[in-house]
Tab-separated table of C-alpha atoms in Angstrom:
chain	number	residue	atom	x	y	z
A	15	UNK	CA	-22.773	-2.803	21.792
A	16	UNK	CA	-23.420	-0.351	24.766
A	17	UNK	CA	-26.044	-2.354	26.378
A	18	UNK	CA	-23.852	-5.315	26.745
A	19	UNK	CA	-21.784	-3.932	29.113
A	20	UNK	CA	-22.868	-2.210	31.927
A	21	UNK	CA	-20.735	-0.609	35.024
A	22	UNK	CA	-22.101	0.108	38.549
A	23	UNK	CA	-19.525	2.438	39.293
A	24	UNK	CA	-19.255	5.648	41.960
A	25	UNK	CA	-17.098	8.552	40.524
A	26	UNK	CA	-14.913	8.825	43.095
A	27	UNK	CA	-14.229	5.307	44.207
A	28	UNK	CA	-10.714	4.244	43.408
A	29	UNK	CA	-11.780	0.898	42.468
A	30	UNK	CA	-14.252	1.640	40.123
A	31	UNK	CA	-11.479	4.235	38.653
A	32	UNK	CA	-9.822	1.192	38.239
A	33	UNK	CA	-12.172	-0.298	36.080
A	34	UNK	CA	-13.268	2.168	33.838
A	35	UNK	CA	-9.471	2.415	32.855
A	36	UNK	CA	-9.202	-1.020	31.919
A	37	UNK	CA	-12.568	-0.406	29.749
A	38	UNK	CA	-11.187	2.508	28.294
A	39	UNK	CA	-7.702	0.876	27.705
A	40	UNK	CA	-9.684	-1.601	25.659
A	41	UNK	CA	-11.868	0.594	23.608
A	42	UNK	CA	-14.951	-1.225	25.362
A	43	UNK	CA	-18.515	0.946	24.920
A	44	UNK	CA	-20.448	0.577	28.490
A	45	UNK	CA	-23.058	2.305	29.588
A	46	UNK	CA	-21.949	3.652	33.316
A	47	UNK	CA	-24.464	3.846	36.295
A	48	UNK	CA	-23.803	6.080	39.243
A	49	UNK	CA	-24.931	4.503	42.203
A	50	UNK	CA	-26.198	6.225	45.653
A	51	UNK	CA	-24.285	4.699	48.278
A	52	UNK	CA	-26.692	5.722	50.911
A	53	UNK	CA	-29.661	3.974	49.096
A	54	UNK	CA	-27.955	0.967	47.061
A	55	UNK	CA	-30.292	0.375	43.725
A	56	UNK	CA	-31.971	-3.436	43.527
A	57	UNK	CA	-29.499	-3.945	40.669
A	58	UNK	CA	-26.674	-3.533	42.755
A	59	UNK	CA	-28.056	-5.388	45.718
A	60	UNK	CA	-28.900	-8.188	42.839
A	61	UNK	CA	-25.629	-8.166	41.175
A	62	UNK	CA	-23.369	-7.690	43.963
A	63	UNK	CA	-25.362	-10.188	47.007
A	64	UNK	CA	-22.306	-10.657	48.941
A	65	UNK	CA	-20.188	-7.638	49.160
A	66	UNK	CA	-23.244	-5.024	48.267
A	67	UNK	CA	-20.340	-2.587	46.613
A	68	UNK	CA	-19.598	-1.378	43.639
A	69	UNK	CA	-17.709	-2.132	40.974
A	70	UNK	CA	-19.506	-4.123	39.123
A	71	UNK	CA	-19.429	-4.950	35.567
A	72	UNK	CA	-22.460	-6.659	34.025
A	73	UNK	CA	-21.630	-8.474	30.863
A	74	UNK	CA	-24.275	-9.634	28.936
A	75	UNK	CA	-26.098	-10.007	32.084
A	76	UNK	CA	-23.728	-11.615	34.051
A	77	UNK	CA	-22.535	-9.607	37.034
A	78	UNK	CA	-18.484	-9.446	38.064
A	79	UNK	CA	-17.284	-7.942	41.576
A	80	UNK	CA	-14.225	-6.575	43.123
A	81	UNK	CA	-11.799	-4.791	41.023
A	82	UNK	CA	-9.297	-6.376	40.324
A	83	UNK	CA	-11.070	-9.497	39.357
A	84	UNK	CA	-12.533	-7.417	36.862
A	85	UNK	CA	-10.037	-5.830	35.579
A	86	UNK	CA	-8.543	-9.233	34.592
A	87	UNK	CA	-11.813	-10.554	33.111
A	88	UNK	CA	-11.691	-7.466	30.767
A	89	UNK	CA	-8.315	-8.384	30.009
A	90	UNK	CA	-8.845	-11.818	28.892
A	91	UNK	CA	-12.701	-11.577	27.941
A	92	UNK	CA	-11.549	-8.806	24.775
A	93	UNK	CA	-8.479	-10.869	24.569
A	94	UNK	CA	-8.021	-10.091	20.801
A	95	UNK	CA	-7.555	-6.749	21.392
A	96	UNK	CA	-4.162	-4.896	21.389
A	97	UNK	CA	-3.714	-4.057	24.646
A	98	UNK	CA	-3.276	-6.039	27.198
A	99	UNK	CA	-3.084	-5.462	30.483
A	100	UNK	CA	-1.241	-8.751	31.394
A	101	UNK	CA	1.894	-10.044	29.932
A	102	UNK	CA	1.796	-13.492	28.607
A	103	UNK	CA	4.852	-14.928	30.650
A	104	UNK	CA	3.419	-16.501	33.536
A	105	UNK	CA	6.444	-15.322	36.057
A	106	UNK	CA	6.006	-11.837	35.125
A	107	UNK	CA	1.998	-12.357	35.109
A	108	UNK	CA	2.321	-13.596	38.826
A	109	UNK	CA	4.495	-11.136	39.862
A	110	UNK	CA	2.064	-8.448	38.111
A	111	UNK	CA	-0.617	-10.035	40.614
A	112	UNK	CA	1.329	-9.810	43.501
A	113	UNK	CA	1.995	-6.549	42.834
A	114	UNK	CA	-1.685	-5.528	42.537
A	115	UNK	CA	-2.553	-7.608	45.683
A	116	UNK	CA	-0.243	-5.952	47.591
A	117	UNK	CA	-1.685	-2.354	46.521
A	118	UNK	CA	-4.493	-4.035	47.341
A	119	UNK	CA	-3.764	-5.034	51.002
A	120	UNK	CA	-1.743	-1.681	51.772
A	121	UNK	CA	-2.742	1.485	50.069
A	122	UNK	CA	-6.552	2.053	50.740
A	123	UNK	CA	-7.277	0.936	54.405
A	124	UNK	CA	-4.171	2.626	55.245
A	125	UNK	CA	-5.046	5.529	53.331
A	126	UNK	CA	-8.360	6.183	54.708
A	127	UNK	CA	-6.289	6.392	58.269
A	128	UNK	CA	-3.728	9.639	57.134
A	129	UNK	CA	-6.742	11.670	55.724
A	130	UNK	CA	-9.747	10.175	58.143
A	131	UNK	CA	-7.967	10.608	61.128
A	132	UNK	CA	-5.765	12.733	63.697
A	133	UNK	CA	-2.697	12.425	65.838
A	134	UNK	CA	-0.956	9.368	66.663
A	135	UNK	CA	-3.565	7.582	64.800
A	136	UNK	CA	-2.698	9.556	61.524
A	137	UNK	CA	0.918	9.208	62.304
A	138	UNK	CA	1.050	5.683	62.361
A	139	UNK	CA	-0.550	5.455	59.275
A	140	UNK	CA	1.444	7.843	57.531
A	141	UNK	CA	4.444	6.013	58.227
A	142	UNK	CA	2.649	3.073	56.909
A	143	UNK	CA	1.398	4.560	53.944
A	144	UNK	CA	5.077	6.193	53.317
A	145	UNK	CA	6.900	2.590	53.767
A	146	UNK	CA	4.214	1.258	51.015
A	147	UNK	CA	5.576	4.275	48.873
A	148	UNK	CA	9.006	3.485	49.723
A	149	UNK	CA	8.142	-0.300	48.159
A	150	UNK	CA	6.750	0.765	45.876
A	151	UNK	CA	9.053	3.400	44.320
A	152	UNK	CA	11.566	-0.006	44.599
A	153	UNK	CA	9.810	-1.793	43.227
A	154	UNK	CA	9.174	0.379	40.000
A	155	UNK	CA	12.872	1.310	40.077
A	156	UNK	CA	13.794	3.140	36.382
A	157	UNK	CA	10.796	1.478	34.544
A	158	UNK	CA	8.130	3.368	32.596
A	159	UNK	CA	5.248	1.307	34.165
A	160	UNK	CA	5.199	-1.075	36.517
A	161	UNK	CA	5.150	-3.518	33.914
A	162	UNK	CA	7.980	-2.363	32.162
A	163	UNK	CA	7.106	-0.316	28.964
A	164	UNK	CA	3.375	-2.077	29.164
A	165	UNK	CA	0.774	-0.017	31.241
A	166	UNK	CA	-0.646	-2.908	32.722
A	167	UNK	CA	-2.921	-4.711	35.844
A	168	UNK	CA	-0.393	-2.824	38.518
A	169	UNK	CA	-0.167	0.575	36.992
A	170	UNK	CA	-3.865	0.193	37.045
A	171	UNK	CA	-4.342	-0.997	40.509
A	172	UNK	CA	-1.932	2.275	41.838
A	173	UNK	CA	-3.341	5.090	39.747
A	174	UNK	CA	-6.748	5.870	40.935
A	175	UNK	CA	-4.944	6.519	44.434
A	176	UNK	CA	-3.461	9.346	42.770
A	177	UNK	CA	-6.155	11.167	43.270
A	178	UNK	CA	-5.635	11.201	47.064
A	179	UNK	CA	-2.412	12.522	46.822
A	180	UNK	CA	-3.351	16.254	47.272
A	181	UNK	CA	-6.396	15.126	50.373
A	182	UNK	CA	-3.267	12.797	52.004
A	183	UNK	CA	-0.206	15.631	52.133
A	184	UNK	CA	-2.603	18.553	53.041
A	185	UNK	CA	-4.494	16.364	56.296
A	186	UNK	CA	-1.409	15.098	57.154
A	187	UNK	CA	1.139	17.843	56.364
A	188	UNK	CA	3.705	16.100	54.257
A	189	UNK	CA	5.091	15.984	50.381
A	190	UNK	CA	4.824	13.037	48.154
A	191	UNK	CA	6.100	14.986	45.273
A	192	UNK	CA	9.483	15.746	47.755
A	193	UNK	CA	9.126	12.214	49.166
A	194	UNK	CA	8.664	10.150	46.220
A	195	UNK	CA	9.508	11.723	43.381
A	196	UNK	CA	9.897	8.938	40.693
A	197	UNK	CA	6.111	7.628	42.296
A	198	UNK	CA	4.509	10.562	41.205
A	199	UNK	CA	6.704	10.904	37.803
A	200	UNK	CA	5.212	7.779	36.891
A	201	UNK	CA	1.712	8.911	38.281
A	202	UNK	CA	2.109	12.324	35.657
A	203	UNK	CA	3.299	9.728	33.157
A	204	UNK	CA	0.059	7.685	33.529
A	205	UNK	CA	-2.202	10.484	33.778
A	206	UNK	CA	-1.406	11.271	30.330
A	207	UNK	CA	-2.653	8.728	29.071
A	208	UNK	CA	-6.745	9.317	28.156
A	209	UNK	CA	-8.047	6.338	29.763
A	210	UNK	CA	-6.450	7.751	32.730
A	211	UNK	CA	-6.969	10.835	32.421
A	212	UNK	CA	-10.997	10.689	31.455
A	213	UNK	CA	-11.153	7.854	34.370
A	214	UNK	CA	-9.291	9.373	37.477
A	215	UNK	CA	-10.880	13.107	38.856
A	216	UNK	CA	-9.349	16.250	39.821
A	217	UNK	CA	-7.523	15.800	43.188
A	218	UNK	CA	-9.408	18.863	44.309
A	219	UNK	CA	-12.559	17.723	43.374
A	220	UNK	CA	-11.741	14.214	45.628
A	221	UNK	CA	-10.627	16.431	48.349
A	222	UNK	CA	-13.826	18.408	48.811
A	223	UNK	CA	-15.742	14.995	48.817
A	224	UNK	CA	-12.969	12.986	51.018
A	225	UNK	CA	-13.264	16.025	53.701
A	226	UNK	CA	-16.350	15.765	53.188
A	227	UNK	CA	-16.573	12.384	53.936
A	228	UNK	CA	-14.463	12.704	57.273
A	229	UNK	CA	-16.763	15.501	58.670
A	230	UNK	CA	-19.505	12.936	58.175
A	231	UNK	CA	-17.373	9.881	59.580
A	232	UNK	CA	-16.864	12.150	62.651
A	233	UNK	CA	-20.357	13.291	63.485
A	234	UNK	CA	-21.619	9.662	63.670
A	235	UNK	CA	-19.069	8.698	66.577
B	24	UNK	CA	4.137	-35.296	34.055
B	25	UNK	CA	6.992	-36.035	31.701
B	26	UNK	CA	7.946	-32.339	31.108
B	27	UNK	CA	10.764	-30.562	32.929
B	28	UNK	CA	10.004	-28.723	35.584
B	29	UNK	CA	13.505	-26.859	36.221
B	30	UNK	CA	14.281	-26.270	39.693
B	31	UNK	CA	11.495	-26.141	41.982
B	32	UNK	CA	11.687	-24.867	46.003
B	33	UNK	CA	8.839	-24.825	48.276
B	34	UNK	CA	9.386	-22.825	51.782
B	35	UNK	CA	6.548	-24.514	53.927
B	36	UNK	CA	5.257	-25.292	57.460
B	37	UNK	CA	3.192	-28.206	58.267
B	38	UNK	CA	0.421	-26.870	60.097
B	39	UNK	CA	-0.370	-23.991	57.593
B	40	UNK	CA	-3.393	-24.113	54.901
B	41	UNK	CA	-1.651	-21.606	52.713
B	42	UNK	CA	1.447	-23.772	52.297
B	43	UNK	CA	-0.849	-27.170	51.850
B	44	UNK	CA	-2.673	-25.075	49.476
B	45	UNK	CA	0.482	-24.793	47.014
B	46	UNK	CA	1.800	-28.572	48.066
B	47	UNK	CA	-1.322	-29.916	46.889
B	48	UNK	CA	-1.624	-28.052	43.546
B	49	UNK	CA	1.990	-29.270	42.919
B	50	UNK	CA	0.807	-33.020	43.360
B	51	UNK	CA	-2.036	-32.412	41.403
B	52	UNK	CA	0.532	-30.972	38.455
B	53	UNK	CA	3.242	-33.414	38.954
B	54	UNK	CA	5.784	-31.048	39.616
B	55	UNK	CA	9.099	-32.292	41.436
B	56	UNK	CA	10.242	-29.755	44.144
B	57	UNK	CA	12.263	-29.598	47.085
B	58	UNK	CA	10.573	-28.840	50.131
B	59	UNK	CA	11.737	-26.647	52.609
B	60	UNK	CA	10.044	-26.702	56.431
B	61	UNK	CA	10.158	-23.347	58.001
B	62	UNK	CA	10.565	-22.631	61.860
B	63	UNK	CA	8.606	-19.366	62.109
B	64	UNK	CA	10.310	-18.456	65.008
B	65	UNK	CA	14.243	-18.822	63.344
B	66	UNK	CA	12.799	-17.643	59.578
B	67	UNK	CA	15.414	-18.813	57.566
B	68	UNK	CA	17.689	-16.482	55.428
B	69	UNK	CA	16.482	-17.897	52.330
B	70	UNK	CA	12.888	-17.327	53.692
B	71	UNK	CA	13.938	-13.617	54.179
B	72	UNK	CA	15.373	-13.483	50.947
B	73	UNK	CA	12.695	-14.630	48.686
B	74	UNK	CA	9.678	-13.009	50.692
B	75	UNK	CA	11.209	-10.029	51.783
B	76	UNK	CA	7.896	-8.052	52.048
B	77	UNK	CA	5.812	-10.750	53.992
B	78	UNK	CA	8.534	-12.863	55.555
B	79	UNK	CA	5.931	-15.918	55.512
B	80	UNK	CA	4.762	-18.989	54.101
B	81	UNK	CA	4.302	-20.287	51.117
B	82	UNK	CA	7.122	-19.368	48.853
B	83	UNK	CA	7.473	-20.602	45.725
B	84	UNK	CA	10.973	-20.260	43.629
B	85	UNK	CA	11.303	-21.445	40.222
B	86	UNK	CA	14.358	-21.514	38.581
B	87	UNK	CA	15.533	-18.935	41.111
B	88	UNK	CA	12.605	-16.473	41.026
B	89	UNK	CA	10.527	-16.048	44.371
B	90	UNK	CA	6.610	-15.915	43.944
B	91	UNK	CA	4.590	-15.360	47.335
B	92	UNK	CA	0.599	-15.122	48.641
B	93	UNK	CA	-0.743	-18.782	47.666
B	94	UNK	CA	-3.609	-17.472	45.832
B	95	UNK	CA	-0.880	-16.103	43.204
B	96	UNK	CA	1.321	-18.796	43.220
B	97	UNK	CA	-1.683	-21.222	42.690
B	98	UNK	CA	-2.552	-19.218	39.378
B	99	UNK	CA	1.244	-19.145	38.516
B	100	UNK	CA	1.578	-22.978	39.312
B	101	UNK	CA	-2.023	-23.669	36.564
B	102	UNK	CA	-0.381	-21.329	33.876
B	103	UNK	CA	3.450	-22.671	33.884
B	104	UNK	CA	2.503	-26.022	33.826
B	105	UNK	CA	-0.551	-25.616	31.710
B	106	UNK	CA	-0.094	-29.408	30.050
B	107	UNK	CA	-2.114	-31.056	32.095
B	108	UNK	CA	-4.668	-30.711	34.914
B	109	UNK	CA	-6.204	-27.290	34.639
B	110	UNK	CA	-6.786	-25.777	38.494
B	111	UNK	CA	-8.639	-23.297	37.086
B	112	UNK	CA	-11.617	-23.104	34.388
B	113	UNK	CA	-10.794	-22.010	31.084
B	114	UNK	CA	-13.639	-19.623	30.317
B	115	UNK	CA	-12.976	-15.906	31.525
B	116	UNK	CA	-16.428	-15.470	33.373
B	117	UNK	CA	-16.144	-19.053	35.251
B	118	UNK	CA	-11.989	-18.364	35.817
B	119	UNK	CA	-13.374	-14.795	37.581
B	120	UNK	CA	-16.177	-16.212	39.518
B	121	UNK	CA	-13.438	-19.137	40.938
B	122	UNK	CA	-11.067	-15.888	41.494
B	123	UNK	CA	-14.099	-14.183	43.073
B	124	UNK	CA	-14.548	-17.115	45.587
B	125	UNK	CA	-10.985	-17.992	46.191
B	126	UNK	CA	-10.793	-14.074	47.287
B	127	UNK	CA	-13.936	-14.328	49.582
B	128	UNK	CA	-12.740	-17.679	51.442
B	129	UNK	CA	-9.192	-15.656	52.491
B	130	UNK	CA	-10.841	-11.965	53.411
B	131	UNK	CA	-14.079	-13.460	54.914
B	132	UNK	CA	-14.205	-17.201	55.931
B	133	UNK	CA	-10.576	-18.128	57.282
B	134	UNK	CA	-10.597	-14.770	59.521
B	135	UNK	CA	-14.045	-14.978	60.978
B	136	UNK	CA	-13.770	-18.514	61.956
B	137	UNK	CA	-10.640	-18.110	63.456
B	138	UNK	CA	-11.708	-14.997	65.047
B	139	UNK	CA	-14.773	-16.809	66.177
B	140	UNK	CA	-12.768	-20.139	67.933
B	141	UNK	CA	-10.009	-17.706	69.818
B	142	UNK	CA	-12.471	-15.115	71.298
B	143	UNK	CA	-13.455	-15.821	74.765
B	144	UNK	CA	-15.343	-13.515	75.821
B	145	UNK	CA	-19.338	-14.889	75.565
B	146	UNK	CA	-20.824	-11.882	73.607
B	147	UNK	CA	-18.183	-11.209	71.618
B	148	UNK	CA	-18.036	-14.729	70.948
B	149	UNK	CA	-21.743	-14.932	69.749
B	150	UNK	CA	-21.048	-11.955	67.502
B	151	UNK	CA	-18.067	-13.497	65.607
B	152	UNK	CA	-20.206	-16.867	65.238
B	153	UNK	CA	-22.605	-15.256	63.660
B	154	UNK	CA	-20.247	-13.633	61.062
B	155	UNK	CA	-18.850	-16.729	60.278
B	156	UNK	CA	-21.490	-18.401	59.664
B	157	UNK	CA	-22.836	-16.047	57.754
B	158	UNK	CA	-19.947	-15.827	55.171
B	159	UNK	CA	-19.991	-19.929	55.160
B	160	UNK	CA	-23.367	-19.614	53.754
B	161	UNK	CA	-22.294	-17.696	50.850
B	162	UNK	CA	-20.354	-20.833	49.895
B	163	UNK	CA	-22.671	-23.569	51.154
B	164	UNK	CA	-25.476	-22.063	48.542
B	165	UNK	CA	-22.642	-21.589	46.107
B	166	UNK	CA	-22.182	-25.091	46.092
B	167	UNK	CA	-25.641	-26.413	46.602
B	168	UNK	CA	-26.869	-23.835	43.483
B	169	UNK	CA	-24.042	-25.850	41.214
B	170	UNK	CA	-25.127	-29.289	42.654
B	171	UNK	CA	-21.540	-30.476	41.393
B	172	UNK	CA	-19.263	-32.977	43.489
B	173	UNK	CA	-16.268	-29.903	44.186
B	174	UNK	CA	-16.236	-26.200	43.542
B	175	UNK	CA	-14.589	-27.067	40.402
B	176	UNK	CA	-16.954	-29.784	38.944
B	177	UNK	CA	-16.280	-33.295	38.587
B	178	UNK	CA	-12.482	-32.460	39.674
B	179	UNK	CA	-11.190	-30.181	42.176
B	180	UNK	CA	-10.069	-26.852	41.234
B	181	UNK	CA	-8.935	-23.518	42.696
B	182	UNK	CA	-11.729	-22.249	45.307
B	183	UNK	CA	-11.560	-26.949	46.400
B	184	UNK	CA	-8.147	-25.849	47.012
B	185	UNK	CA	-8.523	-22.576	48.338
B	186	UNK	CA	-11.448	-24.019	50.746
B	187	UNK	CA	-9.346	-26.675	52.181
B	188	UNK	CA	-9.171	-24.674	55.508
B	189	UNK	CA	-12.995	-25.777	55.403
B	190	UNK	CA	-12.764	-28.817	54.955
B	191	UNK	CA	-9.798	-30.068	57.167
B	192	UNK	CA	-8.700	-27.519	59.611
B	193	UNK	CA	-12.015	-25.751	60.561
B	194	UNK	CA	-13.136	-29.015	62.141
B	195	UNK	CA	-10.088	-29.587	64.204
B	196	UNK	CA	-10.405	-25.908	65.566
B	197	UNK	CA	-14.296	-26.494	66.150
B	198	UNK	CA	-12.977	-29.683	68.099
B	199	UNK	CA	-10.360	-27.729	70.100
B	200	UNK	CA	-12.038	-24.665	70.791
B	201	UNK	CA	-15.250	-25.911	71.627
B	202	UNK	CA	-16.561	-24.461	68.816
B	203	UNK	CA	-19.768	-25.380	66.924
B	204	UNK	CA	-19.880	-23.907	63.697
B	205	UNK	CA	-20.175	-26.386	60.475
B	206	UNK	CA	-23.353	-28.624	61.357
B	207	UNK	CA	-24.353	-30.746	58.934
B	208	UNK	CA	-28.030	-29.382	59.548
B	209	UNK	CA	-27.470	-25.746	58.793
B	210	UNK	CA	-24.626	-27.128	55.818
B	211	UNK	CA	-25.168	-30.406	54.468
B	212	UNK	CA	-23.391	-29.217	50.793
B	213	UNK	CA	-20.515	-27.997	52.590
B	214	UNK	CA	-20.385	-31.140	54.866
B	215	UNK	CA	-20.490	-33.737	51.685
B	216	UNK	CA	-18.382	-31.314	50.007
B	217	UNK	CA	-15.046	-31.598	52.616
B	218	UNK	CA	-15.920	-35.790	53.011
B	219	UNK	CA	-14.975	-35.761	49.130
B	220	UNK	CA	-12.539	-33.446	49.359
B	221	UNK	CA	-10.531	-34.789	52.472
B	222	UNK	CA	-10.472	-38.504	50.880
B	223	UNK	CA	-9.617	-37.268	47.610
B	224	UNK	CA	-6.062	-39.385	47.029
B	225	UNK	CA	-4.235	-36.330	45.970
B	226	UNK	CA	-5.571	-33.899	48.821
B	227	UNK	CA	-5.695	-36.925	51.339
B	228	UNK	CA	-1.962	-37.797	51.407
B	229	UNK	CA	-0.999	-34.181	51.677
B	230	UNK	CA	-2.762	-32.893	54.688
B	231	UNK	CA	-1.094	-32.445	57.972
B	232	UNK	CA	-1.547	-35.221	60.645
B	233	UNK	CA	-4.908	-34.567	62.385
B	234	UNK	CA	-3.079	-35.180	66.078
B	235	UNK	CA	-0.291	-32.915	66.191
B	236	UNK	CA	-2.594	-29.732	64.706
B	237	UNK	CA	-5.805	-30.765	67.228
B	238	UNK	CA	-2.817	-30.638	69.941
B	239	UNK	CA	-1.656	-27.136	68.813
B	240	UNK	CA	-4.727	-25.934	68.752
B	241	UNK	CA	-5.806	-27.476	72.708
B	242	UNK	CA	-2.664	-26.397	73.649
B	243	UNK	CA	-3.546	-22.362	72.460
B	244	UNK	CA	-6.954	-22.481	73.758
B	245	UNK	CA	-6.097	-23.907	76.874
B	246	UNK	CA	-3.963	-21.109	77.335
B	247	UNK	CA	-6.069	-18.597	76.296
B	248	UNK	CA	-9.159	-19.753	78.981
C-alpha cells in the first residue's frame, strides 16, 4: 500500500536519487513528497530532528535518515523480494559497504568544490575528484556493476552523481567521458536500467539548477 | 566459541578508539586473531598493503582478505560469526536506527569534541563546546528515551561499541585539555551509561591504560598552549 511508505525526497538531491532507486529496484509503491529546502515542512523537521535533511523514508510511520542507511533497510525490510541489493556473503557484503562509504566520504563534498568554485580552489578539487575516479574505475575493473553482475548498494551509491557529470566537465573544463571511459560505460549501462533511469534527471536539467545554486552560494558571501 | 575462525589479523594501535572498537567486538565473538601494533609513523608494508586507500587503523584480514573503516568491519565481524552474540539487533528498523547512531557518533560527536579540547583560542573554543555538546545531547535523550542499561539493551551492542570514545577517552581528553564537557548535571544517562560500559568485563580488559593516553594527551596540549 502507497500510504505505507512515504519519501521526503528533493528531485535533484543525489541522495534521495539514491533512494528512490532502491524503491524502484524493489517494486515498492510510495507516495513521494517534494520538500522546500528554504522552508523545511513540520514533517521533515519531525522525522528528521537531528540532521533536518532529506531523505527520509517513513515506513508505517516510522521515519529512516541518511541514504545509505536506507537504502539497506529497503534491502532487508522487502527481503523476500528478488532483488537484492546486497549479496549474502558477508566479505563481499562488507566490501560492498566500504565501497559505498567511501563514495560517501569522497564524491559529494568534493564535488560541490569543481562546480561551486574557481581557481586553485576548483583545481584542487578536481584533482581530488579525478583520483576518486581513478579508484574507482580500479576498483570496478571489467565488471558489469560494482557488484559483479548484481546492480547493487555501490552502483547505487555512484549513480545519482552521474548527473553532475555534464555541470563538473563544463565549470571545470575537463572530460570524464575521455578520462574515464569504463566509469561512464558503466554509468550508460546503469542508466538503462528504469529505476535508474525514472530516478536520476537530465544532466542539463541539474546543471541549470547546480549553476543556479552557485550564483546563489556566491551572492551570500 | 568452538567454531573455526580461519586466520584472523588485526593491524592496531593502542591509543586509538577505532581499533579498540574492532578488539572488543572480537572478544565479545570469541574470535582468535593475531594482533598486529602499528607505528603510525613507520606504517608497516602489510599496513600499506591491506589499506591501501586509507593507510590507517583498524584493519581487519580474514583468511587473507583486508576489510577497513571499523564501522564496516564491526558489521562484517556480527555477520561472519553470526553463532553467537549478536552486535547488532535483528529487526531491520532497530539494525538501521543502531546504523543511524553508530554514523552520527563518527561524523558528529568524536570530531566536535576533539575539535572542542585542541582549539585554543577562547571564542572559538566556546563555539566548538557548544557543538559538542549539542550533538552529545542527541545521544544522552537517545538513551534516556530507551531507559535501557546500554544502547543495545540489556547487552552492549554496536552504537555501546561505537560510543566507547564517550565513555573512556572523552574523559581523559576533558582531563588533559582542561576541558569540561560531560557533566553529570547536563548528562546523567550518558554518565551511568559509560560507568556500565567501562566496567563491563569484556570492554574493561580491553581498553588502553588510562596513564599513558592522559600523558599523550598533556603532552599535545601542553604543546599546543
Amino acid at each position: 500500500m502507497a500510504d505505507e511508505v512515504v519519501l521526503l525526497d528533493f528531485w535533484p538531491s543525489p541522495f534521495g536519487m539514491r533512494v528512490r532507486i532502491a524503491l524502484a529496484e524493489k517494486g515498492i509503491d510510495y507516495e513521494g513528497r517534494e520538500e522546500d529546502l528554504s522552508n523545511k515542512s513540520p514533517l521533515l523537521l519531525k522525522m528528521n530532528p537531528v540532521n533536518k535533511q532529506i531523505p527520509v523514508l517513513i515506513h508505517k510511520g516510522r521515519p529512516i535518515s541518511e541514504s545509505l542507511i536506507i537504502v539497506q533497510y529497503i534491502d532487508e525490510a522487502w527481503s523476500n523480494n528478488k532483488s537484492p541489493l546486497l549479496p549474502s556473503d558477508p566479505y563481499q557484503r562488507a566490501n560492498a559497504r566500504f565501497w559505498a562509504d567511501y563514495i560517501d566520504k569522497k564524491i559529494y563534498s568534493t564535488g560541490r568544490l569543481v562546480w561551486g568554485t574557481t581557481g586553485e580552489v576548483q583545481e584542487k578539487a578536481k584533482e581530488e575528484l579525478r583520483e576518486s575516479f581513478r579508484v574507482l574505475e580500479k576498483e570496478l575493473a571489467e565488471k558489469t556493476y560494482f557488484g559483479g553482475d548484481m546492480f547493487g548498494l555501490v552502483d547505487v551509491a555512484l549513480i545519482p552523481f552521474y548527473s553532475w557529470f555534464y555541470t563538473l566537465e563544463t565549470t571545470a573544463n575537463f572530460s570524464i567521458t575521455e578520462e574515464f571511459p569504463r566509469l561512464v560505460s558503466w554509468a550508460k549501462r546503469c542508466m538503462q536500467r528504469d529505476s535508474v533511469s525514472n530516478s536520476v534527471p537530465d544532466q542539463y536539467k541539474i546543471y541549470d539548477f547546480l549553476l543556479d545554486l552557485k550564483k546563489k552560494m556566491h551572492s551570500i558571501e | 566459541m568452538a567454531e573455526d575462525c580461519g586466520e584472523v589479523q588485526f593491524f592496531g594501535v593502542g591509543g586509538s578508539p577505532y581499533a579498540r572498537r574492532v578488539q572488543i567486538a572480537l572478544k565479545l565473538k570469541g574470535v582468535k586473531y593475531t594482533y598486529f601494533e602499528e607505528d603510525l609513523r613507520n606504517k608497516s608494508e602489510l599496513l600499506l598493503k591491506y589499506n591501501p586507500i586509507y593507510k590507517k587503523v583498524p584493519v581487519l584480514v580474514h583468511n587473507g582478505k583486508p576489510l577497513a573503516e571499523s564501522l564496516v568491519i564491526l558489521e562484517y565481524i556480527d555477520e561472519n560469526w553470526n553463532k553467537n552474540y549478536a552486535i547488532l539487533p535483528q529487526h531491520p528498523y532497530d539494525k538501521a536506527m543502531a546504523r543511524f547512531w553508530a554514523k552520527f557518533i563518527d561524523e558528529k560527536c568524536i570530531p566536535t569534541v576533539v575539535k572542542a579540547a585542541w582549539t585554543i583560542q577562547n571564542e572559538e573554543r566556546e563555539k566548538a563546546i557548544q557543538e559538542a555538546t549539542e550533538a552529545l545531547q542527541f545521544i544522552e535523550n537517545e538513551l534516556k528515551r530507551y531507559n535501557h542499561k546500554f544502547f543495545g539493551g540489556d547487552t552492549i551492542g554496536l552504537v555501546d561499541i561505537a560510543a566507547s570514545f564517550i565513555a573512556y577517552w572523552l574523559p581523559l581528553l576533558e582531563e588533559a585539555a582542561d576541558l569540561t564537557l560531560l557533566t553529570v548535571d547536563k548528562f546523567p544517562n550518558l554518565h551511568k551509561w559509560s560507568q556500565e560500559f567501562t566496567n563491563h568485563p569484556v570492554v574493561k580488559d580491553n581498553l588502553p591504560p588510562r596513564n599513558g593516553l592522559l600523558g599523550f594527551y598533556k603532552a599535545r596540549y601542553a604543546a599546543l598552549k
